[in-house]
Short mmCIF file of N, CA and C in Angstrom, two decimals:
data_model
loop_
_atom_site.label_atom_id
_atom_site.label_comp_id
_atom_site.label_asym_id
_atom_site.label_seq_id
_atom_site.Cartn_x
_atom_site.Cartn_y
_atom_site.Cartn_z
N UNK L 1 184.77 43.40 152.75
CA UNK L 1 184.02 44.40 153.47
C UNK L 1 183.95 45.69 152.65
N UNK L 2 182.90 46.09 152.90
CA UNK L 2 182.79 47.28 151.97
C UNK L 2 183.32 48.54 153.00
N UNK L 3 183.66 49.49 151.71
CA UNK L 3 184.09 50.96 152.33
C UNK L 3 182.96 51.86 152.55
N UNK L 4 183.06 52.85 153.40
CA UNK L 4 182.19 53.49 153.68
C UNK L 4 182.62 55.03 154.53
N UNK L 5 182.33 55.89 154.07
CA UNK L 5 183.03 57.55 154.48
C UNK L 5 181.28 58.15 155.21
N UNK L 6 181.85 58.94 156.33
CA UNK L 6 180.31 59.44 156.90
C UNK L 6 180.91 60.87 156.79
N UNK L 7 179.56 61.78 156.54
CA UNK L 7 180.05 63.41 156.61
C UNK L 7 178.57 63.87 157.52
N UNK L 8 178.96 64.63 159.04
CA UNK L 8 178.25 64.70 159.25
C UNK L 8 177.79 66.20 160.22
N UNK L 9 176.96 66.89 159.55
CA UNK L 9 176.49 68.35 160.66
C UNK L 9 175.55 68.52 161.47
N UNK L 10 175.87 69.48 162.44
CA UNK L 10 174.22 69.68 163.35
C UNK L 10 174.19 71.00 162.82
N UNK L 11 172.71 71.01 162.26
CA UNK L 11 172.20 72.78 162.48
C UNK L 11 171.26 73.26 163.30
N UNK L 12 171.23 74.13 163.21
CA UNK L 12 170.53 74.57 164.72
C UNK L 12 169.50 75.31 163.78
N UNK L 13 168.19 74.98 163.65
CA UNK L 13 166.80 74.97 162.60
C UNK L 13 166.75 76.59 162.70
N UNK L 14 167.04 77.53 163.64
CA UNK L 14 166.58 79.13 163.29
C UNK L 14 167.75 79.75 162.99
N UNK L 15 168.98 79.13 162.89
CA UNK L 15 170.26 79.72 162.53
C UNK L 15 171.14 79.30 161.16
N UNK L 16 170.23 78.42 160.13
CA UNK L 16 170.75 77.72 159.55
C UNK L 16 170.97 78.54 158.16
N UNK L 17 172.57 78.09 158.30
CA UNK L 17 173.64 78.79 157.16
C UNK L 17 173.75 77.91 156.01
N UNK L 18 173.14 78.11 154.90
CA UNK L 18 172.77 77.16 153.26
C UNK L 18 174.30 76.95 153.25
N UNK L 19 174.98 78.15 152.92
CA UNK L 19 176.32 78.42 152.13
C UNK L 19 177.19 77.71 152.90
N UNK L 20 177.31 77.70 153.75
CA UNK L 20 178.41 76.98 154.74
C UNK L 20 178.69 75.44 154.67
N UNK L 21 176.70 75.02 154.82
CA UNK L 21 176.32 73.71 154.85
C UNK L 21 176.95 73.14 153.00
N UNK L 22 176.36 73.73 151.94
CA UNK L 22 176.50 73.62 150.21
C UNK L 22 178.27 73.67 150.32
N UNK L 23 178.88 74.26 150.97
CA UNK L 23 180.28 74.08 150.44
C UNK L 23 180.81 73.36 151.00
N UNK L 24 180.91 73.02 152.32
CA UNK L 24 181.72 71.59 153.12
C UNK L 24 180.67 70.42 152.31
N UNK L 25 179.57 70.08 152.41
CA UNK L 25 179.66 69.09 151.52
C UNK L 25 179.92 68.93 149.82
N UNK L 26 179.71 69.90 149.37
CA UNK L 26 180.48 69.76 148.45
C UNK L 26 182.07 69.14 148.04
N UNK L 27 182.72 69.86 149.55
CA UNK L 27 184.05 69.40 148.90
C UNK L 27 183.89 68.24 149.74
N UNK L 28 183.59 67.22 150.50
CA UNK L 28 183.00 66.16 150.89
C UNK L 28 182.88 65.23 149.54
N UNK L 29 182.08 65.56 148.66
CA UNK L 29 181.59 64.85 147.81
C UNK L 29 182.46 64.87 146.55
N UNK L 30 183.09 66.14 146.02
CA UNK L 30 184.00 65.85 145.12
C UNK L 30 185.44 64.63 145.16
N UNK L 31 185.57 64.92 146.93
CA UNK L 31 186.87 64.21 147.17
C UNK L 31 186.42 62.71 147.17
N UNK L 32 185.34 62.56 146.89
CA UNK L 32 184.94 61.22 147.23
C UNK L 32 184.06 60.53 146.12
N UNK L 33 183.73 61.28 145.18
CA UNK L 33 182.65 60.80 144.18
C UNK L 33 183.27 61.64 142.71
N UNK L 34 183.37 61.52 141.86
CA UNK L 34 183.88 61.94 140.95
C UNK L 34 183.08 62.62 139.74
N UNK L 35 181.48 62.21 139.88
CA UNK L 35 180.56 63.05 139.17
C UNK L 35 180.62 64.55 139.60
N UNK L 36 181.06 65.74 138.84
CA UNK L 36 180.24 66.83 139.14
C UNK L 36 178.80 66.98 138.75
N UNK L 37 178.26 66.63 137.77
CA UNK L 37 176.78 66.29 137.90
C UNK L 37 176.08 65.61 139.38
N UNK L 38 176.47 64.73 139.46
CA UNK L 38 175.89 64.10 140.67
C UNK L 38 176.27 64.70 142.37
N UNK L 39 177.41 65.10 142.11
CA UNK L 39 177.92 66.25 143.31
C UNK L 39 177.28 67.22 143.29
N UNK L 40 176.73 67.86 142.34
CA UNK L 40 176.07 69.51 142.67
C UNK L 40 174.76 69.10 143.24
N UNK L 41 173.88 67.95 141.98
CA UNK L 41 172.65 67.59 142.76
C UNK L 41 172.11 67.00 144.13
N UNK L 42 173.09 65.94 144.48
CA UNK L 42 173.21 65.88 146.09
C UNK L 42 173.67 67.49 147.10
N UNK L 43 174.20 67.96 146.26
CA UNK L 43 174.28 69.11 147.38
C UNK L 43 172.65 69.66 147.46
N UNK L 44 172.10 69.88 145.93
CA UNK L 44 170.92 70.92 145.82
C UNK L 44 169.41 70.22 146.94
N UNK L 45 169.99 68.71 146.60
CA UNK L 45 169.14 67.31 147.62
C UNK L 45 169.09 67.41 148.82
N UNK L 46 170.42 67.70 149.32
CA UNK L 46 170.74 68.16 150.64
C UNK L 46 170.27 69.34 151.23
N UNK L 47 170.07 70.44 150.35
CA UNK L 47 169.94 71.92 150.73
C UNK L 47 168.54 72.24 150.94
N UNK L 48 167.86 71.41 150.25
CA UNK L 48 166.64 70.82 150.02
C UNK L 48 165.97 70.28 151.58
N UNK L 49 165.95 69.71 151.66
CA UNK L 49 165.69 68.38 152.57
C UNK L 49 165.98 69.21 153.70
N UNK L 50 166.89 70.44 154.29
CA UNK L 50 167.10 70.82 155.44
C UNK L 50 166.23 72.25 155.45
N UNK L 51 166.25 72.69 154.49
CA UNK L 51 165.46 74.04 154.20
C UNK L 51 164.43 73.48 154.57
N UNK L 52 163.29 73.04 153.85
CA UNK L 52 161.89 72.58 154.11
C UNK L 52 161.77 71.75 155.26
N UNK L 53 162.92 71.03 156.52
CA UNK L 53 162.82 70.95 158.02
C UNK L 53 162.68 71.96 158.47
N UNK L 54 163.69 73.18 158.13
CA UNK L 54 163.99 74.58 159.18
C UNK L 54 162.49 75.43 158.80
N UNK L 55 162.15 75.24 157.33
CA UNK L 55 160.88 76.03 157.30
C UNK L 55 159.74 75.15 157.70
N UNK L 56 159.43 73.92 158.08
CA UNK L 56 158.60 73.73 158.67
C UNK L 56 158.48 73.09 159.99
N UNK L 57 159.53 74.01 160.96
CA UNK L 57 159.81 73.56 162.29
C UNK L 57 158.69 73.92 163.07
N UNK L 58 158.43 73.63 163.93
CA UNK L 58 157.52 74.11 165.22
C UNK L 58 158.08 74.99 166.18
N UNK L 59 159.91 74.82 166.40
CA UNK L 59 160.76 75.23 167.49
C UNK L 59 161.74 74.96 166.92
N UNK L 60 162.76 75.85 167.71
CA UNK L 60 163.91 76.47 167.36
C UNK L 60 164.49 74.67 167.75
N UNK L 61 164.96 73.86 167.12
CA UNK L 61 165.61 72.40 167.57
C UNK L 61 166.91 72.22 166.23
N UNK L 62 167.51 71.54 166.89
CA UNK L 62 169.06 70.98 166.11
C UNK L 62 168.28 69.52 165.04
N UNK L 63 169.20 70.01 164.15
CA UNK L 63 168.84 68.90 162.59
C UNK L 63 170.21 68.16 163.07
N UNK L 64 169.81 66.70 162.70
CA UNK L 64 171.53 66.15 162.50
C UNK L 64 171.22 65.59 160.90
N UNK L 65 172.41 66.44 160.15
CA UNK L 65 172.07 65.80 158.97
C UNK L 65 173.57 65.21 158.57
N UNK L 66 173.54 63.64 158.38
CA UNK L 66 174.37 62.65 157.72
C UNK L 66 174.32 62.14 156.53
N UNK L 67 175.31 62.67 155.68
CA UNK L 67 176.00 61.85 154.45
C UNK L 67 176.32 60.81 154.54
N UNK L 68 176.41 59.20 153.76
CA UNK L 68 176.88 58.20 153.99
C UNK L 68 176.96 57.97 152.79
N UNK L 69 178.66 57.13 152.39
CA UNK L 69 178.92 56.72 151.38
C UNK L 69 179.24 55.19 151.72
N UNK L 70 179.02 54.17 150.94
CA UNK L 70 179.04 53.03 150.34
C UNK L 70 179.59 52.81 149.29
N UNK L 71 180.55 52.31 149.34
CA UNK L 71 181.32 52.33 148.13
C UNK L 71 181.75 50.93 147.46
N UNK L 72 181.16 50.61 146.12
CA UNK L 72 180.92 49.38 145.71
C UNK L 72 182.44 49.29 144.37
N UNK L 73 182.21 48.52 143.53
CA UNK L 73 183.30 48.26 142.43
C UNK L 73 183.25 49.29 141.44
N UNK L 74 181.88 49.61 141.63
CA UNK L 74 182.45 50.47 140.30
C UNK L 74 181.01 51.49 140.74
N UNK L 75 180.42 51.82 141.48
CA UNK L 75 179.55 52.66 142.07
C UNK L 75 179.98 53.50 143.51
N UNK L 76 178.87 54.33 143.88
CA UNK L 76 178.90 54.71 145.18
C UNK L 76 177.28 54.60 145.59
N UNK L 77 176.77 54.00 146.79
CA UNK L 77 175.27 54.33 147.01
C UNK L 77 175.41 55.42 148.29
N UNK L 78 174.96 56.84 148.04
CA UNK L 78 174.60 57.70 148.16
C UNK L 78 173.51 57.98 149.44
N UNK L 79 173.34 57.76 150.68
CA UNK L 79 172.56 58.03 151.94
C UNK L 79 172.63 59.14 152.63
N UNK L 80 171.36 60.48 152.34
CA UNK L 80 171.31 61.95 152.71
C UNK L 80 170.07 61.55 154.08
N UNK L 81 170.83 61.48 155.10
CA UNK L 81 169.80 61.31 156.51
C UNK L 81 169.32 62.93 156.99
N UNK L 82 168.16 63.36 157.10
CA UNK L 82 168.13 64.36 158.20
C UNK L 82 167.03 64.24 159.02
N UNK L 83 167.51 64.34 160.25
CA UNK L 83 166.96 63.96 161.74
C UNK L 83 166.75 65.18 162.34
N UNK L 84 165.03 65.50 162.37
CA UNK L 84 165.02 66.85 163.69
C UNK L 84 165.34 66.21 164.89
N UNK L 85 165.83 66.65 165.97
CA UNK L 85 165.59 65.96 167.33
C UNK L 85 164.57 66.99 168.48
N UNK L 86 163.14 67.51 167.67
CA UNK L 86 162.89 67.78 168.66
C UNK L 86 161.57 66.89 169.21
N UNK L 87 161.51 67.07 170.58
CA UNK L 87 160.87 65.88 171.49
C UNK L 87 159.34 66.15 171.19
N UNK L 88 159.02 66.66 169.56
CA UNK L 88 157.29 66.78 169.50
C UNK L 88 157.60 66.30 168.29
N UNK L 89 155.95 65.46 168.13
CA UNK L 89 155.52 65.73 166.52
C UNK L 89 154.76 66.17 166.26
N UNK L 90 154.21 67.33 165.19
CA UNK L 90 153.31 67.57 164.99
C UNK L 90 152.28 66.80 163.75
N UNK L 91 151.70 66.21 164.14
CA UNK L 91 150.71 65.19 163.22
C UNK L 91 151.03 65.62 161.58
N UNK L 92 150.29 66.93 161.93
CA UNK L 92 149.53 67.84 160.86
C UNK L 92 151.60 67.61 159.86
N UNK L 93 152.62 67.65 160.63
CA UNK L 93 153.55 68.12 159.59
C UNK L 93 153.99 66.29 158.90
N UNK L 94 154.02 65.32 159.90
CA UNK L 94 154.16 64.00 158.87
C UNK L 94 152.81 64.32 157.81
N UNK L 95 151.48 64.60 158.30
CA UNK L 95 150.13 64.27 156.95
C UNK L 95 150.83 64.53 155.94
N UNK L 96 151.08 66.29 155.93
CA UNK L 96 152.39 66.91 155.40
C UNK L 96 152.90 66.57 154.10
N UNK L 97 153.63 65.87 154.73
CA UNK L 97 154.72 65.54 153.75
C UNK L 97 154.41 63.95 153.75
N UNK L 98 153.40 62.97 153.99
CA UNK L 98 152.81 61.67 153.24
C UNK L 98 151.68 62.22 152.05
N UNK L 99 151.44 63.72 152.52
CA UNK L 99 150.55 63.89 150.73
C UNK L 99 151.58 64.23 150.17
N UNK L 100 152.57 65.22 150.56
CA UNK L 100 153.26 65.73 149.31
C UNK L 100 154.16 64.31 148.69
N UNK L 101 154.80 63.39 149.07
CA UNK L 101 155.59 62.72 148.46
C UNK L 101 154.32 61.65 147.73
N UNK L 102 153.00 61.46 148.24
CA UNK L 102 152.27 60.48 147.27
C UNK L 102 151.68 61.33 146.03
N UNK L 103 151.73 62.62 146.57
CA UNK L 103 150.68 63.31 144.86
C UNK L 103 152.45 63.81 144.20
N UNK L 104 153.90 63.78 144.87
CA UNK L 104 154.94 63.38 143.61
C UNK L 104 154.89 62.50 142.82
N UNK L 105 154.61 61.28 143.72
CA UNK L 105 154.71 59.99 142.67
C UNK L 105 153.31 59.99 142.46
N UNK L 106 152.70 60.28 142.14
CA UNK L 106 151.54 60.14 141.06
C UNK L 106 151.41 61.14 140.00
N UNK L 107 152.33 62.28 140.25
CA UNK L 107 152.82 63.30 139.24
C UNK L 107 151.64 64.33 139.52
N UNK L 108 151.02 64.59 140.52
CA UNK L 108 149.50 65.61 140.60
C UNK L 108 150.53 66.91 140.06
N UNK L 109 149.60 67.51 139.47
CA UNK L 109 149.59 68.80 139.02
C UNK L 109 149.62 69.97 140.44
N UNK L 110 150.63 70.73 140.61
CA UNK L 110 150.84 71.56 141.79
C UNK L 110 149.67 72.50 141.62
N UNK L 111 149.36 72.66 143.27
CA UNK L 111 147.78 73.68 143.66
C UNK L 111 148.57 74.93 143.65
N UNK L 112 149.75 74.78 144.52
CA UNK L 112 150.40 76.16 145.26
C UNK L 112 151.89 75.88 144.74
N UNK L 113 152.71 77.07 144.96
CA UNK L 113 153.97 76.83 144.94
C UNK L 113 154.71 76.06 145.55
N UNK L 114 154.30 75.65 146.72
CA UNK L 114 154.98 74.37 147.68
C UNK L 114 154.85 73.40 147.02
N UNK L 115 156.26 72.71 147.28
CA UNK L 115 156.41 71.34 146.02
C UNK L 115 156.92 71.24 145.32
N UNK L 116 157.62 71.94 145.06
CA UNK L 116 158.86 72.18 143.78
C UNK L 116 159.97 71.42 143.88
N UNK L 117 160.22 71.84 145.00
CA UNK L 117 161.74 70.98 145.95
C UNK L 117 161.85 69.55 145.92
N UNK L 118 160.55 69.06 146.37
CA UNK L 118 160.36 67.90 146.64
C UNK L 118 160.04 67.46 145.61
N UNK L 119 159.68 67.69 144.16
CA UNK L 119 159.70 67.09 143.15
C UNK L 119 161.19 66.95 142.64
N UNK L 120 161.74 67.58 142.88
CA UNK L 120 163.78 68.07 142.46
C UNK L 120 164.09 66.48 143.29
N UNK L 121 164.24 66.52 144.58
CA UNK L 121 164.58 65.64 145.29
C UNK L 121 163.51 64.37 144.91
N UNK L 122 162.73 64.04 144.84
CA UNK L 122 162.60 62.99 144.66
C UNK L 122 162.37 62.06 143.13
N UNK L 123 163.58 63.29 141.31
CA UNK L 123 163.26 62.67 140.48
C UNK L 123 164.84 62.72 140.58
N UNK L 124 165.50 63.33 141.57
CA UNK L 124 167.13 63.14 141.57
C UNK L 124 167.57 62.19 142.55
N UNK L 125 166.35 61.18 143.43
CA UNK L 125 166.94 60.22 144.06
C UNK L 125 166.56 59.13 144.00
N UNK L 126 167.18 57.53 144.04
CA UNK L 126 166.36 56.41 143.61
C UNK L 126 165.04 56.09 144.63
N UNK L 127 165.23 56.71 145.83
CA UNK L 127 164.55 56.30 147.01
C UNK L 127 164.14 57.23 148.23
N UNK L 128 163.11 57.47 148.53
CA UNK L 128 162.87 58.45 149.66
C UNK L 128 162.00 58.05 150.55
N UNK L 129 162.45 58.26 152.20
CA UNK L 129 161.29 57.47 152.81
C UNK L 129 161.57 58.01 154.00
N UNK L 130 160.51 58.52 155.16
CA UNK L 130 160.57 59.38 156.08
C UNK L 130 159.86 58.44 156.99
N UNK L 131 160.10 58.46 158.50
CA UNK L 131 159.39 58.15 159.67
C UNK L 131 158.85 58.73 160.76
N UNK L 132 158.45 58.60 161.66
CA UNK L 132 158.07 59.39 162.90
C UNK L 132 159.21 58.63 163.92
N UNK L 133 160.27 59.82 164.62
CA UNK L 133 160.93 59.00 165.35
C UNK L 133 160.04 58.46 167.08
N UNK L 134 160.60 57.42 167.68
CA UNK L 134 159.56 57.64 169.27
C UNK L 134 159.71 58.82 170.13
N UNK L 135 160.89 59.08 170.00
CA UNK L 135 161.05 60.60 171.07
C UNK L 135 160.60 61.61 170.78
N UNK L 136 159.78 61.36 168.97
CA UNK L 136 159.28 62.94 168.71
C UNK L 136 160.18 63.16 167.47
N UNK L 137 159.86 64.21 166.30
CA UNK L 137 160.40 64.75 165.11
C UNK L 137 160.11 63.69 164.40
N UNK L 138 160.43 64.04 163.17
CA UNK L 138 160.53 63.11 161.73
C UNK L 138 162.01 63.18 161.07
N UNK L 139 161.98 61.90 160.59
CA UNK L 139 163.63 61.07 159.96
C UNK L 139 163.07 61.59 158.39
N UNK L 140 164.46 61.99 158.01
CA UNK L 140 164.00 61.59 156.51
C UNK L 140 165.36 61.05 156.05
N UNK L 141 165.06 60.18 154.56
CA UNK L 141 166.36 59.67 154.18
C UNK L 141 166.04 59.87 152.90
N UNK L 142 166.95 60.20 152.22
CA UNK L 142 167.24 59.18 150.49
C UNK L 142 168.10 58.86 149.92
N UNK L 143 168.63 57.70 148.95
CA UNK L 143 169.40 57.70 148.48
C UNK L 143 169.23 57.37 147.25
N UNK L 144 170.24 57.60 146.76
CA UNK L 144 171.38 57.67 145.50
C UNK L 144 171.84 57.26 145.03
N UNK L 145 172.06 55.77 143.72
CA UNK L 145 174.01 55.46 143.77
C UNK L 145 173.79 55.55 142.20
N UNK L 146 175.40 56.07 142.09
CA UNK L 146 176.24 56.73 141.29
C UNK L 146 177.03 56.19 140.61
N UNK L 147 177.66 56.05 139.43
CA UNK L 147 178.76 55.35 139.18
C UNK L 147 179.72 56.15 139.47
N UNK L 148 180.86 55.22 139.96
CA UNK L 148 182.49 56.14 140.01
C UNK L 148 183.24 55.66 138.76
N UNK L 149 183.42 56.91 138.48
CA UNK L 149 183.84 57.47 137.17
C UNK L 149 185.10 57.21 136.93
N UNK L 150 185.93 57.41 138.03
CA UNK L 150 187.41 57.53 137.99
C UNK L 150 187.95 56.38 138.95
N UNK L 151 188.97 55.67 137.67
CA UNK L 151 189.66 54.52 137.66
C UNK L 151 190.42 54.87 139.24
N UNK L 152 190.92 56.29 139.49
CA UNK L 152 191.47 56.94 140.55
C UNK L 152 190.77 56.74 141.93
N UNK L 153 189.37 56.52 142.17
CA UNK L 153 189.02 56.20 143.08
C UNK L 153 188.39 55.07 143.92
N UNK L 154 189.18 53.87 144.04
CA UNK L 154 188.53 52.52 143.98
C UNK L 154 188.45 52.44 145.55
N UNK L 155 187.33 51.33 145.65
CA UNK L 155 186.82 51.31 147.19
C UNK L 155 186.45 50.08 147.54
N UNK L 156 187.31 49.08 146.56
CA UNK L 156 187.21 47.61 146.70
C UNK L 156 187.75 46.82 148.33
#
């Protein structure tokens, strides 16, 4: 059976503290993954991914955002969930973000400054893929896997 560690916060989308969120997972991820390369960029992935929810909320609603580790022989696969829970969707914000992640992977040349982020996050993760939940808001996920570096941390 495989191992598996969950790290997990609610933010509240008009109150949301970067610094607070960037340093508990951080030390989350050091104690558990042994890349500092790959630890800073999942944090920047993470910081990412909740910023551009809180800035493109409709209403003041709680994010649940979950870390999940998987931990293989000589890897970790890497799962950054964030879930708005509020009970709307707005069309216009999935169109959104199904152009911005198809003109990433086709590499379009940026119109506006929006888009930066989401190019960061999606050439620093193997996989990204968002839904419409039924109760309303949008899921997003991506992941990651990593090699573990250190003989010190086995998860066989």
């Amino acid at each position: 059976m495989l191992k598996t560690k969950l790290w997990k916060m609610e933010v509240v989308s008009n109150l949301y503290k970067p610094d607070v969120l960037r340093h508990d997972l951080a030390e989350f991820l050091a104690a558990n993954i042994a890349s500092e390369l790959w630890n800073s960029r999942l944090v920047i992935v993470a910081s990412e991914l909740i910023a551009n929810a809180c800035n493109h909320r409709f209403d003041d609603y709680l994010l649940d955002v979950v870390v999940k580790l998987v931990f293989f022989h000589d890897k970790v696969r890497v799962q950054i969930s964030i879930d708005d829970t509020s009970n709307l969707l707005i069309m216009q914000r999935y169109r959104n973000l199904s152009h911005a992640v198809a003109a990433r992977k086709e590499h379009k040349p940026y119109k506006r400054i929006h888009g930066r982020g989401l190019e960061i996050v999606m050439h620093w993760t193997d996989e990204m893929r968002f839904s419409k939940k039924r109760a309303g808001g949008l899921r997003v996920i991506v992941v990651k896997t990593v090699p573990l570096l250190s003989d010190s941390i086995s998860y066989d």
